[in-house]
mmCIF file of C-alpha atoms and ligand atoms in Angstrom:
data_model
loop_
_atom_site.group_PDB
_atom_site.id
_atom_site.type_symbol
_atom_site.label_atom_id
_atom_site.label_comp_id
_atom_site.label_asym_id
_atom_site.label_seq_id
_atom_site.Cartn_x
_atom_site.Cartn_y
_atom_site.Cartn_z
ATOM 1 C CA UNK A 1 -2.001 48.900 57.719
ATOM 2 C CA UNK A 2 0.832 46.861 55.866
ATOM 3 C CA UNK A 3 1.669 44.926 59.030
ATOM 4 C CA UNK A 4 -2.170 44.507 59.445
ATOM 5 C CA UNK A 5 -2.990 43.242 56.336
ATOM 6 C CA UNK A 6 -0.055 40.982 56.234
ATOM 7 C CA UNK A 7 -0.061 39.296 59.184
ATOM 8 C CA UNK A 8 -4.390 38.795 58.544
ATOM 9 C CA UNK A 9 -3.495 37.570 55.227
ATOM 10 C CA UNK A 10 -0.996 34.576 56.941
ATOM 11 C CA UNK A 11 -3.791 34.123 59.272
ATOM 12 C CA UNK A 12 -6.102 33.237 56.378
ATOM 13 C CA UNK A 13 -3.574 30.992 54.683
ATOM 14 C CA UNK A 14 -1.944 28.859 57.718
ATOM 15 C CA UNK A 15 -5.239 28.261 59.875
ATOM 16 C CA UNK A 16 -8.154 26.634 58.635
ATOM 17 C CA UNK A 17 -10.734 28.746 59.513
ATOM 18 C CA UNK A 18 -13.381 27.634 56.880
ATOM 19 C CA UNK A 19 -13.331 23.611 58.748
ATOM 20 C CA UNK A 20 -13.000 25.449 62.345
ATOM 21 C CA UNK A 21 -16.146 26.541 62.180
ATOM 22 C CA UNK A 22 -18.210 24.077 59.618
ATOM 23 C CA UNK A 23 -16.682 20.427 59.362
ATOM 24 C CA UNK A 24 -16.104 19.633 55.445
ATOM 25 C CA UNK A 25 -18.421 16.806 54.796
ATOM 26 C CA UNK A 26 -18.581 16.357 50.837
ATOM 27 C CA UNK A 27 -15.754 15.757 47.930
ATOM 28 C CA UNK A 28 -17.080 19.278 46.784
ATOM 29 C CA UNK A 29 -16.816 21.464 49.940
ATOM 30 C CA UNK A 30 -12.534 21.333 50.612
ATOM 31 C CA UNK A 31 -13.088 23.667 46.818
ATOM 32 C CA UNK A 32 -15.749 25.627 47.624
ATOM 33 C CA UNK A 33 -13.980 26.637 50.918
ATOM 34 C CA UNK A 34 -10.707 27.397 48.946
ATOM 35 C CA UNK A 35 -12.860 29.773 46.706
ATOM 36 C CA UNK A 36 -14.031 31.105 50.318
ATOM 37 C CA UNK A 37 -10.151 31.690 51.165
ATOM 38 C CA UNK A 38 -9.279 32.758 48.002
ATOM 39 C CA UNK A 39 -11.666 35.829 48.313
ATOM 40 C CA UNK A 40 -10.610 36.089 52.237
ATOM 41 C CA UNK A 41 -7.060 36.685 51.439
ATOM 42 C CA UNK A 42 -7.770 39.301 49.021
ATOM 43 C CA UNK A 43 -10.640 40.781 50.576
ATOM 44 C CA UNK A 44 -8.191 41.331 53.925
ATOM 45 C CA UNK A 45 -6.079 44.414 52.557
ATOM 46 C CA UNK A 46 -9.065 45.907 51.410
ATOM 47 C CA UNK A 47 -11.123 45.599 54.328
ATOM 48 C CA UNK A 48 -8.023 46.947 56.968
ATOM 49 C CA UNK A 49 -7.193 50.342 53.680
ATOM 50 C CA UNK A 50 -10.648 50.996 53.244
ATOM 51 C CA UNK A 51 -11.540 50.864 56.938
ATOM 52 C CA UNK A 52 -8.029 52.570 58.134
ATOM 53 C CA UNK A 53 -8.161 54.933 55.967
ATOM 54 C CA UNK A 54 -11.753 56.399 56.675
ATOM 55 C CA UNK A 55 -10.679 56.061 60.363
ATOM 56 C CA UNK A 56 -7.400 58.076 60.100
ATOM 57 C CA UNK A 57 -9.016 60.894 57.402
ATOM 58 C CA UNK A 58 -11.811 61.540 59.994
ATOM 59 C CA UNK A 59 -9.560 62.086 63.064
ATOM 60 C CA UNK A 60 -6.796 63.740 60.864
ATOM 61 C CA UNK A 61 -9.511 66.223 58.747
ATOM 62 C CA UNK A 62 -11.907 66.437 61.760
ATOM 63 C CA UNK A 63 -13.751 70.115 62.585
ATOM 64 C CA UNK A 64 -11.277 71.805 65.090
ATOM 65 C CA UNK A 65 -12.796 73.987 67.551
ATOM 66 C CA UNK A 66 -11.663 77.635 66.116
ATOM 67 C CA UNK A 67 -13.298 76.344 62.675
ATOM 68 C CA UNK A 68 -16.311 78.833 61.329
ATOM 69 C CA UNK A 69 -19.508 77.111 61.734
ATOM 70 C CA UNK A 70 -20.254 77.313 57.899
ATOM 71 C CA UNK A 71 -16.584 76.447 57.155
ATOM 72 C CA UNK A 72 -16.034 74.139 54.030
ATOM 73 C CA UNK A 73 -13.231 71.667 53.503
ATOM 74 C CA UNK A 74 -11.208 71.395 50.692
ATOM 75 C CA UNK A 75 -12.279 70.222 47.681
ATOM 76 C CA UNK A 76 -10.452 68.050 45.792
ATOM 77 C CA UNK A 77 -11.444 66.354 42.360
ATOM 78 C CA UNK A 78 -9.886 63.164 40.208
ATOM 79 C CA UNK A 79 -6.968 61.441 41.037
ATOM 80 C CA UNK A 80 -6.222 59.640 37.893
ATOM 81 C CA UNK A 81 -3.759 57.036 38.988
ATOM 82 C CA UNK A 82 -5.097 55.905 42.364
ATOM 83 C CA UNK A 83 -8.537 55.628 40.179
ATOM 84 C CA UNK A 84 -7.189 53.441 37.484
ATOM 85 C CA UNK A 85 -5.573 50.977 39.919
ATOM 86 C CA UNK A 86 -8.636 50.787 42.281
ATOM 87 C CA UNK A 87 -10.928 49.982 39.147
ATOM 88 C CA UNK A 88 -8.246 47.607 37.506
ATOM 89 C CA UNK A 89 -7.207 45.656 40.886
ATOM 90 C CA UNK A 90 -10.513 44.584 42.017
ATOM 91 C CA UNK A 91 -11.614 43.960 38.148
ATOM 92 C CA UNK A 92 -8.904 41.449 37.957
ATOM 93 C CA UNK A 93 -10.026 39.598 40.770
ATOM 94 C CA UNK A 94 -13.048 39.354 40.321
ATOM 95 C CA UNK A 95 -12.414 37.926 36.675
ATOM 96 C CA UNK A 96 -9.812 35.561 38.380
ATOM 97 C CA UNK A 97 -12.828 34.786 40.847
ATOM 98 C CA UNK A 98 -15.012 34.212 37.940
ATOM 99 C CA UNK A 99 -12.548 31.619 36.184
ATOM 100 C CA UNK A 100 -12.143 29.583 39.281
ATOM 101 C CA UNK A 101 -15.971 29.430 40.126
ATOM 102 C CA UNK A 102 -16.224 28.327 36.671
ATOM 103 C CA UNK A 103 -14.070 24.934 36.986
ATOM 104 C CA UNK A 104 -15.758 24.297 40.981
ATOM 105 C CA UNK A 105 -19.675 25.384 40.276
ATOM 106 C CA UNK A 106 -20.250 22.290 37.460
ATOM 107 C CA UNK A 107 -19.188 19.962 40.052
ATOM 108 C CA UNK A 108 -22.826 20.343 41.520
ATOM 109 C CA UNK A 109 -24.275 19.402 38.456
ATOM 110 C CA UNK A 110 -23.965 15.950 37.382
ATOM 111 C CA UNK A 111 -23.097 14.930 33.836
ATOM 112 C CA UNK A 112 -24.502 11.898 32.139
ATOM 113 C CA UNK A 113 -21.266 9.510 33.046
ATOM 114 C CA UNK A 114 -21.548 10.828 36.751
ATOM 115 C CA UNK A 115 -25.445 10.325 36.525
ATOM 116 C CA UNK A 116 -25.248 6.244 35.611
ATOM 117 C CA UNK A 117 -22.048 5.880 38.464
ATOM 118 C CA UNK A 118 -24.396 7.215 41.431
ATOM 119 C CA UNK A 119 -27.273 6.651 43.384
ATOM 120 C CA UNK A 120 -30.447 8.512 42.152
ATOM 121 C CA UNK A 121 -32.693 9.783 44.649
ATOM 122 C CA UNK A 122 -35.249 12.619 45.190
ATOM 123 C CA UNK A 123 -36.197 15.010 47.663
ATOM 124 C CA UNK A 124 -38.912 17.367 48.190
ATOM 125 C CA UNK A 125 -40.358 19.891 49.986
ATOM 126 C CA UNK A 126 -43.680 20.302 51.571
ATOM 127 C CA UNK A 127 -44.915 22.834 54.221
ATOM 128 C CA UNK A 128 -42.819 22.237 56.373
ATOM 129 C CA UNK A 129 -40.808 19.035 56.187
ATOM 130 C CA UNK A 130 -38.481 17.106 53.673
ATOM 131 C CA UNK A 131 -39.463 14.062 51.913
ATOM 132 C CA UNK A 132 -36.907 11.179 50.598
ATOM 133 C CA UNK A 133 -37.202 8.705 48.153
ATOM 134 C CA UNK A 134 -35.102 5.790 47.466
ATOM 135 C CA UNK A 135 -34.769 3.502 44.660
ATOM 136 C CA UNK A 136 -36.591 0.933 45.505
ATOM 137 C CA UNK A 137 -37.773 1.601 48.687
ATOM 138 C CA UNK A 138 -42.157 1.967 48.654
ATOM 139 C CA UNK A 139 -42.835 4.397 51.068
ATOM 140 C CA UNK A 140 -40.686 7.873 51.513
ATOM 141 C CA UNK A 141 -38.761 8.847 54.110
ATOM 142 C CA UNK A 142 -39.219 12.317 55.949
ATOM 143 C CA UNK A 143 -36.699 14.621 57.437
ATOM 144 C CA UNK A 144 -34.184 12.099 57.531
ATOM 145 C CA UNK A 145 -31.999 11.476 55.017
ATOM 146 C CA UNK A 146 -29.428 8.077 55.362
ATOM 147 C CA UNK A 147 -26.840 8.513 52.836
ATOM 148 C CA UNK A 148 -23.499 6.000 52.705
ATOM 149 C CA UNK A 149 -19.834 7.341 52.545
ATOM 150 C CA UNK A 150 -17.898 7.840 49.681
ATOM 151 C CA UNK A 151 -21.076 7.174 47.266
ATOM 152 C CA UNK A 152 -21.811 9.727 44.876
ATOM 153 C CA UNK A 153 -25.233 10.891 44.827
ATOM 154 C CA UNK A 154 -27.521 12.482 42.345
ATOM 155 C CA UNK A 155 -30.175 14.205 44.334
ATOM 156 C CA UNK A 156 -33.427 15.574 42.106
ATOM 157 C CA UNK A 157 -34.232 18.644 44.026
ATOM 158 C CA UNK A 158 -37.994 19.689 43.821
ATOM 159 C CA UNK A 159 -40.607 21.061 45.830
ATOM 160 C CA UNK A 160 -44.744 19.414 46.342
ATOM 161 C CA UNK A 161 -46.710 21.092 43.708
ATOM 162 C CA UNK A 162 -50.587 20.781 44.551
ATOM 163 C CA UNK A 163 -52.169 23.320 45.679
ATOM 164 C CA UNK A 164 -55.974 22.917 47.759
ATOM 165 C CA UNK A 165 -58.617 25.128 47.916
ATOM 166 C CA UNK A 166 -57.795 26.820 51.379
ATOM 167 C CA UNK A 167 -53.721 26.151 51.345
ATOM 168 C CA UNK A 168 -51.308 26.556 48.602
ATOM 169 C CA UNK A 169 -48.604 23.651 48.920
ATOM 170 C CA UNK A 170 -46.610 25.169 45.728
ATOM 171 C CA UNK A 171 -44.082 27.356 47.214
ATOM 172 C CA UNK A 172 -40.176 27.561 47.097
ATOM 173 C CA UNK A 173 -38.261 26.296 50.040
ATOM 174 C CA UNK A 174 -34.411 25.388 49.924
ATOM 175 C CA UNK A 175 -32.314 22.422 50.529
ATOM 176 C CA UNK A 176 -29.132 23.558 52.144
ATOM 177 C CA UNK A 177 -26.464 21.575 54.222
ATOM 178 C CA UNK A 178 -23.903 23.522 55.085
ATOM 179 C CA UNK A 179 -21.302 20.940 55.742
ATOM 180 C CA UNK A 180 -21.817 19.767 52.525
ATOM 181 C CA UNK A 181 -21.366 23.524 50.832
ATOM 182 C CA UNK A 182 -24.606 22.681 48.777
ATOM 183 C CA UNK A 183 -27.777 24.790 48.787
ATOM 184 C CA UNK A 184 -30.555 24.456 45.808
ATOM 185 C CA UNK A 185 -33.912 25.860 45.519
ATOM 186 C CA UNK A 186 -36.749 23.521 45.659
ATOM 187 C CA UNK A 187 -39.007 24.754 42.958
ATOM 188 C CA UNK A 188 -42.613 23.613 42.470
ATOM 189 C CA UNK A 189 -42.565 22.340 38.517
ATOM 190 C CA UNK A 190 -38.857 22.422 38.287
ATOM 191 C CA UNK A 191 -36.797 19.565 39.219
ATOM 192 C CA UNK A 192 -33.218 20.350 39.666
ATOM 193 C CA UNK A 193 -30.793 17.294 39.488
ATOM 194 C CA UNK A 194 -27.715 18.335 42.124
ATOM 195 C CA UNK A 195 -24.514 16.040 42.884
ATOM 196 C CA UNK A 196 -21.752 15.350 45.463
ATOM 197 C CA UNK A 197 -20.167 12.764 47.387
ATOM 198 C CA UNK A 198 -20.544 12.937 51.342
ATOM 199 C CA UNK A 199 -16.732 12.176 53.097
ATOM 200 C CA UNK A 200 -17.360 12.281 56.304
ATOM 201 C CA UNK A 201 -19.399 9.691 58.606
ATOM 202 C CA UNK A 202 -21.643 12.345 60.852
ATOM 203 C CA UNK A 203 -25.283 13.692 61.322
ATOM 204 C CA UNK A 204 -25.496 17.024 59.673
ATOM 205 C CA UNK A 205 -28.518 19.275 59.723
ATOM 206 C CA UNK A 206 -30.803 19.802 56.571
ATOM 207 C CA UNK A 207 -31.679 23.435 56.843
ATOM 208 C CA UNK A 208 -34.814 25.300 54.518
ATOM 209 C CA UNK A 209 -33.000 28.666 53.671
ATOM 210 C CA UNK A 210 -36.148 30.244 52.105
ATOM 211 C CA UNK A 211 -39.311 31.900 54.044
ATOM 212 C CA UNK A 212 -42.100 29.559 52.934
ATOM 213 C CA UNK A 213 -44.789 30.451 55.187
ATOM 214 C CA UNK A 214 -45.489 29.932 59.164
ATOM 215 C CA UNK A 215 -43.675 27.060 59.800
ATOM 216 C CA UNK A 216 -40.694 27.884 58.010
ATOM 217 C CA UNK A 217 -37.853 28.063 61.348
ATOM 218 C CA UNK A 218 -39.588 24.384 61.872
ATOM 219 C CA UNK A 219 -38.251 22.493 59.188
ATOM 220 C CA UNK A 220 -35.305 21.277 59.759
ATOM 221 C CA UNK A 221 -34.085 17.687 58.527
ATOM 222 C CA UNK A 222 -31.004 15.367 59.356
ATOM 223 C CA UNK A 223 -28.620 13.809 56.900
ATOM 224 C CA UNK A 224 -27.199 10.407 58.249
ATOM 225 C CA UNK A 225 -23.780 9.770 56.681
ATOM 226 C CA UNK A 226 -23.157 5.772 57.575
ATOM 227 C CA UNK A 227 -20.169 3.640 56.482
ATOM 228 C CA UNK A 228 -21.773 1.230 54.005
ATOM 229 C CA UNK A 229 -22.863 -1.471 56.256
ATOM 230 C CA UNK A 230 -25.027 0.205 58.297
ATOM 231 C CA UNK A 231 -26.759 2.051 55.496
ATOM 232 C CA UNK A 232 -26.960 -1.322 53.885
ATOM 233 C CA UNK A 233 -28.740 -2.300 57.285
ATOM 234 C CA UNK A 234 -30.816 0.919 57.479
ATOM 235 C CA UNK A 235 -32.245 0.354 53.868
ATOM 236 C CA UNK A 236 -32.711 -3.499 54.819
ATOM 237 C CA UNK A 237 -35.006 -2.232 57.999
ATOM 238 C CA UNK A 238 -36.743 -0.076 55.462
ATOM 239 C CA UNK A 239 -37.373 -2.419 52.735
ATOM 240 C CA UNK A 240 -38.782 -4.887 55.879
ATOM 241 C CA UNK A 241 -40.980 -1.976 57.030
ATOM 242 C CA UNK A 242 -42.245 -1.505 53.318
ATOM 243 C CA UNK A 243 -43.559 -4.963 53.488
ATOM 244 C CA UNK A 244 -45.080 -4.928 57.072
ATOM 245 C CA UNK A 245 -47.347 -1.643 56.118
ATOM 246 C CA UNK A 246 -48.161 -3.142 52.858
ATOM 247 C CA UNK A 247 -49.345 -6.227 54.870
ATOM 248 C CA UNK A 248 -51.233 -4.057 57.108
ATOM 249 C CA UNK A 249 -50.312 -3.499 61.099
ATOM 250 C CA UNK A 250 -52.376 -3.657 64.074
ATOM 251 C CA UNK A 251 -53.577 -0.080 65.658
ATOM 252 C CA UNK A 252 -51.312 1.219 67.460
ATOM 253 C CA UNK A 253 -52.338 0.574 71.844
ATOM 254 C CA UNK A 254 -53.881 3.540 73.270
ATOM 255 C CA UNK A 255 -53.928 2.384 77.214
ATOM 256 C CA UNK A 256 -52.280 4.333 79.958
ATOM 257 C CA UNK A 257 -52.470 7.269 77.765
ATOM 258 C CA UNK A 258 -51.199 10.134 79.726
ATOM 259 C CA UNK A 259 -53.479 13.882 79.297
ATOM 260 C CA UNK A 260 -50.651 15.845 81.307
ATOM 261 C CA UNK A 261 -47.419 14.733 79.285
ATOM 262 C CA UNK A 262 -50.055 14.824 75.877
ATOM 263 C CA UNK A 263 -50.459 18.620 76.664
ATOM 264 C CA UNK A 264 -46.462 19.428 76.953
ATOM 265 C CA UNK A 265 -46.242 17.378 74.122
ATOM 266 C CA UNK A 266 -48.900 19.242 71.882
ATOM 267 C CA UNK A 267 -47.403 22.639 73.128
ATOM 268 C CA UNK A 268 -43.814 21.701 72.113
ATOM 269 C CA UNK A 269 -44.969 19.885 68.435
ATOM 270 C CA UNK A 270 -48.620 20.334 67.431
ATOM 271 C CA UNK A 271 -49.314 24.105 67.570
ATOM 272 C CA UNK A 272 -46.714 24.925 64.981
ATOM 273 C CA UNK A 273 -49.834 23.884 62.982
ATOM 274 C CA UNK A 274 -53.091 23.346 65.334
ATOM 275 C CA UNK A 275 -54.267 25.610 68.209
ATOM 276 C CA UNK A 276 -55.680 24.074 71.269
ATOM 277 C CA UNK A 277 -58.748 26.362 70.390
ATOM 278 C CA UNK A 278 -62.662 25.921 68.130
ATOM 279 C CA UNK A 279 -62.157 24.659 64.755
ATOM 280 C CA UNK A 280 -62.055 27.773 62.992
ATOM 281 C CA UNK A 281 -59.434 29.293 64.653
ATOM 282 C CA UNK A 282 -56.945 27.434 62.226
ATOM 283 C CA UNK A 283 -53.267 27.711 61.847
ATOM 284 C CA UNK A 284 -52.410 25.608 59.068
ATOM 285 C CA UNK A 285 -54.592 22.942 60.202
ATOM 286 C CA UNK A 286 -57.675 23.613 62.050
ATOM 287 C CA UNK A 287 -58.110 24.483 65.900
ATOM 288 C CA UNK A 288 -58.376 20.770 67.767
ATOM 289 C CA UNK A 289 -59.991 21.967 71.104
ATOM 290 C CA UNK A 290 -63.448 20.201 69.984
ATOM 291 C CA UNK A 291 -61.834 17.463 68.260
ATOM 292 C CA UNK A 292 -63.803 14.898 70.193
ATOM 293 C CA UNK A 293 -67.152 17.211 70.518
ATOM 294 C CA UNK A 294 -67.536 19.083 67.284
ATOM 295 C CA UNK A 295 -71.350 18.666 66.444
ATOM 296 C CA UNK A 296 -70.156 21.328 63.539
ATOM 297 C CA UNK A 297 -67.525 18.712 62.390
ATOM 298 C CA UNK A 298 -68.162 15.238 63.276
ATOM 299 C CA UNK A 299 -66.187 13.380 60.554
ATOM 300 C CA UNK A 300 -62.148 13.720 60.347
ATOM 301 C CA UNK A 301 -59.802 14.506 57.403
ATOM 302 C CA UNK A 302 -59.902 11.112 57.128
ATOM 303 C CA UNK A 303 -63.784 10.612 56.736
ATOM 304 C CA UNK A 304 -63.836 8.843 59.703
ATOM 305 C CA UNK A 305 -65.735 9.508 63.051
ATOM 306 C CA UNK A 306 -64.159 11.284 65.322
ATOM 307 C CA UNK A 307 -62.787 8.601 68.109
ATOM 308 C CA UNK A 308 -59.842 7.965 69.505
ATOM 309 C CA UNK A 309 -58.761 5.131 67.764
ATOM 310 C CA UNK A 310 -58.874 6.972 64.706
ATOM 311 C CA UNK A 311 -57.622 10.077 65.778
ATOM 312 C CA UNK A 312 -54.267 8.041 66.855
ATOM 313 C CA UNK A 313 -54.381 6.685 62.813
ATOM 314 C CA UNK A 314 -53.731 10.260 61.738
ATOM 315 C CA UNK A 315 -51.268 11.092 63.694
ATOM 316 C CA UNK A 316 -49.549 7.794 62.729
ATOM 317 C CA UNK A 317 -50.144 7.688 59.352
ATOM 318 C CA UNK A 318 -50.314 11.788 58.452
ATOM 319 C CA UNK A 319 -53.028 13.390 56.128
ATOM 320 C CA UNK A 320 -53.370 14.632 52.874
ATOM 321 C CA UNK A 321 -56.642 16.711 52.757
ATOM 322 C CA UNK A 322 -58.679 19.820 51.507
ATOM 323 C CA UNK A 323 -56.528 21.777 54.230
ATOM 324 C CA UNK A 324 -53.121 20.186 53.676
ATOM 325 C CA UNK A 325 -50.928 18.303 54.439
ATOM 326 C CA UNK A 326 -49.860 16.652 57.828
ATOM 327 C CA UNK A 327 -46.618 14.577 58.285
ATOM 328 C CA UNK A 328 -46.505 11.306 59.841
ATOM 329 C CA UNK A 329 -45.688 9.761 63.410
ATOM 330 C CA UNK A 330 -42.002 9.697 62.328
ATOM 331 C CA UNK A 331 -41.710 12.359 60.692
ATOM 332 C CA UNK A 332 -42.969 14.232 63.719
ATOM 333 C CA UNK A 333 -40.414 12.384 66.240
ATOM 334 C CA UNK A 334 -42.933 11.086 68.009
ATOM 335 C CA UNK A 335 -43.123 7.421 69.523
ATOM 336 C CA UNK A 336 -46.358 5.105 69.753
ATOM 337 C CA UNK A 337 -46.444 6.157 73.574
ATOM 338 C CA UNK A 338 -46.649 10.059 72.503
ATOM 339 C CA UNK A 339 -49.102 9.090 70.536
ATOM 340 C CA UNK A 340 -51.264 7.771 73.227
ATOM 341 C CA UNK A 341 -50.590 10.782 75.526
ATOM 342 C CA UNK A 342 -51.771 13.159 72.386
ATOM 343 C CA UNK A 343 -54.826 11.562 71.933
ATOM 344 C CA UNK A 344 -55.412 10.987 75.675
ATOM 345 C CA UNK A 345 -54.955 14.974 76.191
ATOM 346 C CA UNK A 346 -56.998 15.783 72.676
ATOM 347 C CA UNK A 347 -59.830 14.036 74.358
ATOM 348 C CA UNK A 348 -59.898 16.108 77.677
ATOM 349 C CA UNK A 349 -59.961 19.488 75.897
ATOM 350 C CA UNK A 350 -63.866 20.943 75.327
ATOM 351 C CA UNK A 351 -62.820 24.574 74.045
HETATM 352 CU CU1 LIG B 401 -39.457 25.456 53.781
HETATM 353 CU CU2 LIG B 401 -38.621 27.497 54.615
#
């Protein structure tokens, strides 16, 4: 078990297998992952005595065949030494644990001097998707998150608060991504101001670690990490995009609208929320199978008549309504093309 735990123990200090599996993409994960070896290299010799020795005491002590059904084993009581040292030897580490976690976990948490040197931005989370927004920048940006190298960032953590009379939008997800070594609850009525630097140029995945309801395994969200110039170009794009929706844009074309490729499309997006089925059979947003021929519900979350023109505007645009909320074309991943084949396919179903 010596030979075990020793060679283990080299294994844990010589390879890196902390960055073999998870790339270290922030100023904050290369400590978090020594805390992570730090507990490894320790936890080793206890895992291979603990585990050999319950192995070796069950073969060795086992029932032998000429043993009396109701035989007992001996009993033994108290061993005062091996006691002390296994209370005293993990105590110590843990407390040694404790004091290093103490100098790494403030890192997260940005003081006021950090605060004025970085970036300030916020990000939210709504059933089920992840909303950005930049200084300056009008409208917010969902699920994807651009972020340039070697900038610290101060990141107010939250979560959408309103709740509607047949959906409650307050509930707890959690920003986590991994390759950053950062996690934080989003909390309805809590903002939580979290820090780091990303170090790595890469796409890395925004994961919600906590069960908020149906659509939970859904919402997943990308951070960008771009060398400066092409965030600077990014924002640029954004800033112009700002000013083309505040000057209005044409509707988007709805010709050559495809039913067939609208239908794969609905069953790989749209029914995490919407079943192809009557109105009331609702997911989180009602069933769309009489969008077009609801004589029960002629208007749309939008107040608008239901046609196709202004179908396609809320699956551009999004909604915010009575029954919640729905992301928008981008958000979604979808292109002004899907959007025609959606609407084309919406508009052959009579359910
Ligand atoms: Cu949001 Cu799970």
């Amino acid at each position: 078990m010596a030979v075990i735990s020793a060679l283990l123990m080299a294994v844990v200090v010589v390879y890196p297998i902390d960055r073999w599996f998870l790339p270290e993409a922030s100023t904050v994960s290369t400590k978090i992952d020594f805390l992570f070896r730090f507990s490894m290299f320790f936890g080793v010799p206890i895992l291979v005595y603990v585990n050999g020795f319950l192995i070796y005491f069950s073969l060795r002590y086992r029932r032998s065949k000429n043993d009396h059904p109701d035989a007992v084993g001996s009993a033994i009581h108290d061993h005062r030494a091996l006691e002390t040292w296994w209370t005293i030897v993990p105590a110590l580490l843990m407390v040694v644990l404790a004091v290093l976690s103490y100098f790494v976990i403030p890192l997260y948490y940005p003081t006021n001097q950090v605060a004025a040197s970085a970036v300030t931005m916020e990000a939210i989370g709504h059933k089920f998707y992840f909303e950005f927004r930049y200084p300056g920048l009008k409208n917010s940006v969902l699920n994807e998150m651009h972020l340039p190298i070697g900038v610290p960032v101060t990141l107010d953590i939250t979560s959408y608060e309103q709740a509607t009379e047949t959906e409650n939008e307050a509930v707890i997800h959690s920003f986590w991504v991994p390759e950053f070594r950062l996690k934080q609850d989003m909390v309805p009525g809590m903002v939580v101001p979290i820090h780091f630097t990303p170090s790595e140029v890469g796409t890395f995945r925004i994961v919600c670690s906590e069960f908020c309801g149906l659509g939970h395994s859904h919402m997943w969200g990308k951070v960008i990490v771009q060398s400066r110039a092409d965030f600077d170009k990014w924002y640029a794009d954004q800033q112009r995009a700002d000013l083309a929706s505040a000057a209005g844009v044409r509707p988007l074309s709805l010709a050559g609208g495809n039913p067939a490729a609208g239908e794969t499309l609905f069953n790989a997006k749209c029914v995490v929320c919407h079943n192809a089925a009557p109105f009331e059979q609702r997911k989180v947003g009602p069933g769309l199978g009489n969008l077009f021929h609801d004589a029960a519900h002629p208007r749309l979350v939008n107040g608008k008549a239901a046609n196709p023109q202004d179908v396609a505007e809320i699956i551009e645009y999004g909604a915010h309504g009575d029954m919640g909320v729905m992301p928008n074309m981008r958000a979604n991943g979808l292109t002004p093309k899907d959007v025609a084949n959606l609407v084309a396919y919406l508009q052959t179903l009579r359910k």
